[in-house]
Amino acid sequence: MINCRLLSCLALLITLISCSVSQVATTSYRDSFDFSTVESYSTYGRNSAFGDLQNIKGTIRNNIELAIEQGFDENGFRYKATKDADIVIAYHLLNNDLGEFKRYNQQVKYCGYCLNAGGNSRKEIEKTLSAGSLVLDIIDPISQRSVWRSVHVLGFKAQDNSQEIQNKITNAVKTMLLDYPHGNNIS
């Protein structure tokens, strides 16, 4: 009887711990880009080429953009118009359409071999690319090229409500920003 209770408690504890463990982001960046000079950011508008690259629900798109704005604002960056910003943030929610992701990579001029700094290699980034993952890119507005990429699995479930989806996206963006090149506290 005691063994059965002990095993039940142990199983419950393992389940709780596994649910509370935050997944890590897989991030890499271009070491020649001077991230210390970045003070402002922007996102691409919905009517830009990026808005046409992916067909996702407006509510999910709003959740991602809100999480990006909150994450960057909380870390001391100011939002500016795209033409005036130091960096531009692009994002892609991976699905099973590899052609769509390939077009996104072409649009952000992604070069896995060029993003060779940070804790993760190109191969590690590619391993984490799966349906349901959020990809964030920081674009240098001068070269129009990705200089930072982070991937985080969102782990959406069919039964998730809108608040749970928003929380998963917000937590993913915050986790991704921990890997910004100048330490864990980027403010």
Short mmCIF file of C-alpha atoms in Angstrom, two decimals:
data_model
loop_
_atom_site.label_atom_id
_atom_site.label_comp_id
_atom_site.label_asym_id
_atom_site.label_seq_id
_atom_site.Cartn_x
_atom_site.Cartn_y
_atom_site.Cartn_z
CA MET A 1 0.00 0.00 0.00
CA ILE A 2 2.75 2.42 0.96
CA ASN A 3 4.79 1.45 -2.10
CA CYS A 4 1.80 2.19 -4.34
CA ARG A 5 1.35 5.66 -2.76
CA LEU A 6 5.05 6.33 -2.99
CA LEU A 7 5.12 5.37 -6.66
CA SER A 8 2.06 7.53 -7.36
CA CYS A 9 3.63 10.51 -5.63
CA LEU A 10 6.88 9.97 -7.48
CA ALA A 11 5.06 9.77 -10.84
CA LEU A 12 3.15 12.98 -10.02
CA LEU A 13 6.36 14.74 -9.03
CA ILE A 14 8.12 13.72 -12.25
CA THR A 15 5.13 14.90 -14.29
CA LEU A 16 5.07 18.27 -12.52
CA ILE A 17 8.80 18.78 -12.95
CA SER A 18 8.72 17.88 -16.64
CA CYS A 19 5.83 20.30 -17.24
CA SER A 20 7.53 23.14 -15.40
CA VAL A 21 10.90 22.82 -17.10
CA SER A 22 11.21 25.59 -19.65
CA GLN A 23 12.47 24.60 -23.05
CA VAL A 24 15.52 26.40 -24.26
CA ALA A 25 15.88 28.32 -27.45
CA THR A 26 18.42 27.40 -30.10
CA THR A 27 20.19 30.57 -31.19
CA SER A 28 23.04 31.63 -33.43
CA TYR A 29 24.20 35.01 -34.71
CA ARG A 30 26.68 36.82 -36.90
CA ASP A 31 29.70 37.80 -34.82
CA SER A 32 30.63 40.69 -37.10
CA PHE A 33 27.38 42.56 -36.38
CA ASP A 34 27.70 45.13 -33.57
CA PHE A 35 24.72 44.34 -31.35
CA SER A 36 25.89 46.84 -28.71
CA THR A 37 24.78 49.77 -30.88
CA VAL A 38 21.20 48.54 -31.21
CA GLU A 39 18.70 50.79 -29.45
CA SER A 40 15.57 50.50 -31.60
CA TYR A 41 13.65 47.84 -33.46
CA SER A 42 10.76 47.47 -35.83
CA THR A 43 8.74 44.70 -37.41
CA TYR A 44 7.69 44.29 -40.99
CA GLY A 45 4.18 45.47 -41.77
CA ARG A 46 1.41 43.09 -42.71
CA ASN A 47 1.38 44.49 -46.24
CA SER A 48 5.07 43.78 -46.75
CA ALA A 49 6.55 40.78 -48.52
CA PHE A 50 6.83 39.07 -45.11
CA GLY A 51 3.09 39.28 -44.53
CA ASP A 52 2.48 37.31 -47.70
CA LEU A 53 5.01 34.57 -46.93
CA GLN A 54 2.88 32.73 -44.43
CA ASN A 55 -0.79 32.02 -44.10
CA ILE A 56 -1.48 31.98 -40.36
CA LYS A 57 -4.50 33.12 -38.39
CA GLY A 58 -4.65 36.80 -37.56
CA THR A 59 -4.96 36.02 -33.85
CA ILE A 60 -1.74 33.98 -33.86
CA ARG A 61 0.01 36.71 -35.87
CA ASN A 62 -1.20 39.31 -33.34
CA ASN A 63 0.01 37.14 -30.44
CA ILE A 64 3.48 36.77 -31.97
CA GLU A 65 3.82 40.47 -32.76
CA LEU A 66 2.59 41.47 -29.29
CA ALA A 67 5.09 39.09 -27.65
CA ILE A 68 7.90 40.51 -29.80
CA GLU A 69 6.99 44.08 -28.87
CA GLN A 70 6.67 43.26 -25.17
CA GLY A 71 9.93 41.31 -25.12
CA PHE A 72 11.97 43.99 -26.84
CA ASP A 73 10.32 46.84 -24.91
CA GLU A 74 10.99 45.08 -21.58
CA ASN A 75 14.64 44.85 -22.56
CA GLY A 76 15.07 48.56 -23.19
CA PHE A 77 14.59 48.78 -26.95
CA ARG A 78 12.36 51.42 -28.52
CA TYR A 79 9.96 50.72 -31.34
CA LYS A 80 10.50 52.89 -34.44
CA ALA A 81 9.28 52.94 -37.99
CA THR A 82 11.02 50.33 -40.15
CA LYS A 83 13.04 52.93 -42.08
CA ASP A 84 14.41 54.43 -38.81
CA ALA A 85 15.05 51.29 -36.74
CA ASP A 86 18.46 49.80 -35.94
CA ILE A 87 17.11 46.27 -36.50
CA VAL A 88 13.98 44.72 -37.94
CA ILE A 89 12.40 41.61 -36.46
CA ALA A 90 11.00 38.92 -38.76
CA TYR A 91 9.27 35.75 -37.63
CA HIS A 92 7.96 32.51 -39.03
CA LEU A 93 5.76 29.87 -37.44
CA LEU A 94 6.90 26.57 -38.87
CA ASN A 95 4.35 24.23 -40.38
CA ASN A 96 4.71 21.28 -42.73
CA ASP A 97 5.17 23.46 -45.83
CA LEU A 98 8.93 23.42 -46.42
CA GLY A 99 8.55 25.56 -49.55
CA GLU A 100 6.99 28.31 -47.46
CA PHE A 101 9.91 28.23 -45.02
CA LYS A 102 12.39 28.21 -47.90
CA ARG A 103 10.76 31.39 -49.29
CA TYR A 104 10.98 32.96 -45.83
CA ASN A 105 14.69 32.10 -45.61
CA GLN A 106 15.25 33.69 -49.02
CA GLN A 107 13.39 36.83 -47.94
CA VAL A 108 15.50 37.25 -44.78
CA LYS A 109 18.64 36.23 -46.68
CA TYR A 110 19.37 33.56 -44.10
CA CYS A 111 22.85 32.07 -44.22
CA GLY A 112 23.37 29.34 -41.63
CA TYR A 113 27.12 29.32 -42.25
CA CYS A 114 27.29 33.09 -41.65
CA LEU A 115 25.59 32.89 -38.25
CA ASN A 116 28.51 31.16 -36.64
CA ALA A 117 28.61 32.79 -33.20
CA GLY A 118 26.64 31.97 -30.11
CA GLY A 119 26.01 28.70 -28.42
CA ASN A 120 24.53 26.82 -31.35
CA SER A 121 25.79 25.77 -34.74
CA ARG A 122 23.89 25.72 -38.02
CA LYS A 123 23.34 21.99 -37.58
CA GLU A 124 21.88 22.47 -34.10
CA ILE A 125 19.53 25.14 -35.42
CA GLU A 126 18.40 22.87 -38.23
CA LYS A 127 17.74 19.99 -35.80
CA THR A 128 15.23 22.11 -33.87
CA LEU A 129 13.22 23.10 -36.94
CA SER A 130 9.93 21.27 -36.63
CA ALA A 131 6.28 22.06 -37.14
CA GLY A 132 5.05 24.24 -34.30
CA SER A 133 8.37 26.01 -33.77
CA LEU A 134 8.69 29.79 -33.80
CA VAL A 135 11.63 31.23 -35.73
CA LEU A 136 12.75 34.79 -34.93
CA ASP A 137 15.27 36.62 -37.09
CA ILE A 138 16.93 39.95 -36.43
CA ILE A 139 17.51 41.67 -39.75
CA ASP A 140 20.22 44.26 -40.37
CA PRO A 141 18.30 46.96 -42.29
CA ILE A 142 21.43 47.99 -44.19
CA SER A 143 22.27 44.58 -45.65
CA GLN A 144 18.66 43.31 -45.43
CA ARG A 145 20.16 40.08 -44.08
CA SER A 146 19.50 38.00 -40.97
CA VAL A 147 22.19 38.56 -38.34
CA TRP A 148 20.55 36.59 -35.50
CA ARG A 149 18.23 33.59 -35.50
CA SER A 150 16.52 31.82 -32.67
CA VAL A 151 14.19 28.81 -32.79
CA HIS A 152 11.88 27.71 -29.99
CA VAL A 153 9.32 24.91 -29.98
CA LEU A 154 5.96 26.33 -28.90
CA GLY A 155 4.29 23.03 -28.08
CA PHE A 156 0.74 24.01 -28.97
CA LYS A 157 -1.89 21.44 -28.11
CA ALA A 158 -5.31 21.06 -29.71
CA GLN A 159 -7.02 21.83 -26.40
CA ASP A 160 -5.02 25.05 -25.72
CA ASN A 161 -7.20 28.11 -25.27
CA SER A 162 -6.19 31.56 -26.50
CA GLN A 163 -4.59 32.51 -23.16
CA GLU A 164 -2.46 29.35 -23.13
CA ILE A 165 -1.36 29.99 -26.71
CA GLN A 166 -0.44 33.61 -25.85
CA ASN A 167 1.51 32.46 -22.79
CA LYS A 168 3.47 29.89 -24.81
CA ILE A 169 4.37 32.49 -27.44
CA THR A 170 5.31 35.12 -24.84
CA ASN A 171 7.47 32.67 -22.88
CA ALA A 172 9.17 31.52 -26.08
CA VAL A 173 10.06 35.07 -27.13
CA LYS A 174 11.38 35.89 -23.64
CA THR A 175 13.47 32.71 -23.66
CA MET A 176 14.80 33.53 -27.13
CA LEU A 177 15.83 37.03 -26.03
CA LEU A 178 17.92 35.54 -23.21
CA ASP A 179 20.30 34.51 -26.00
CA TYR A 180 20.74 38.05 -27.33
CA PRO A 181 24.53 38.40 -27.81
CA HIS A 182 25.27 40.73 -24.91
CA GLY A 183 24.40 38.48 -21.98
CA ASN A 184 21.18 37.46 -20.34
CA ASN A 185 20.08 40.97 -19.37
CA ILE A 186 20.07 42.96 -22.59
CA SER A 187 18.77 46.21 -21.10
#
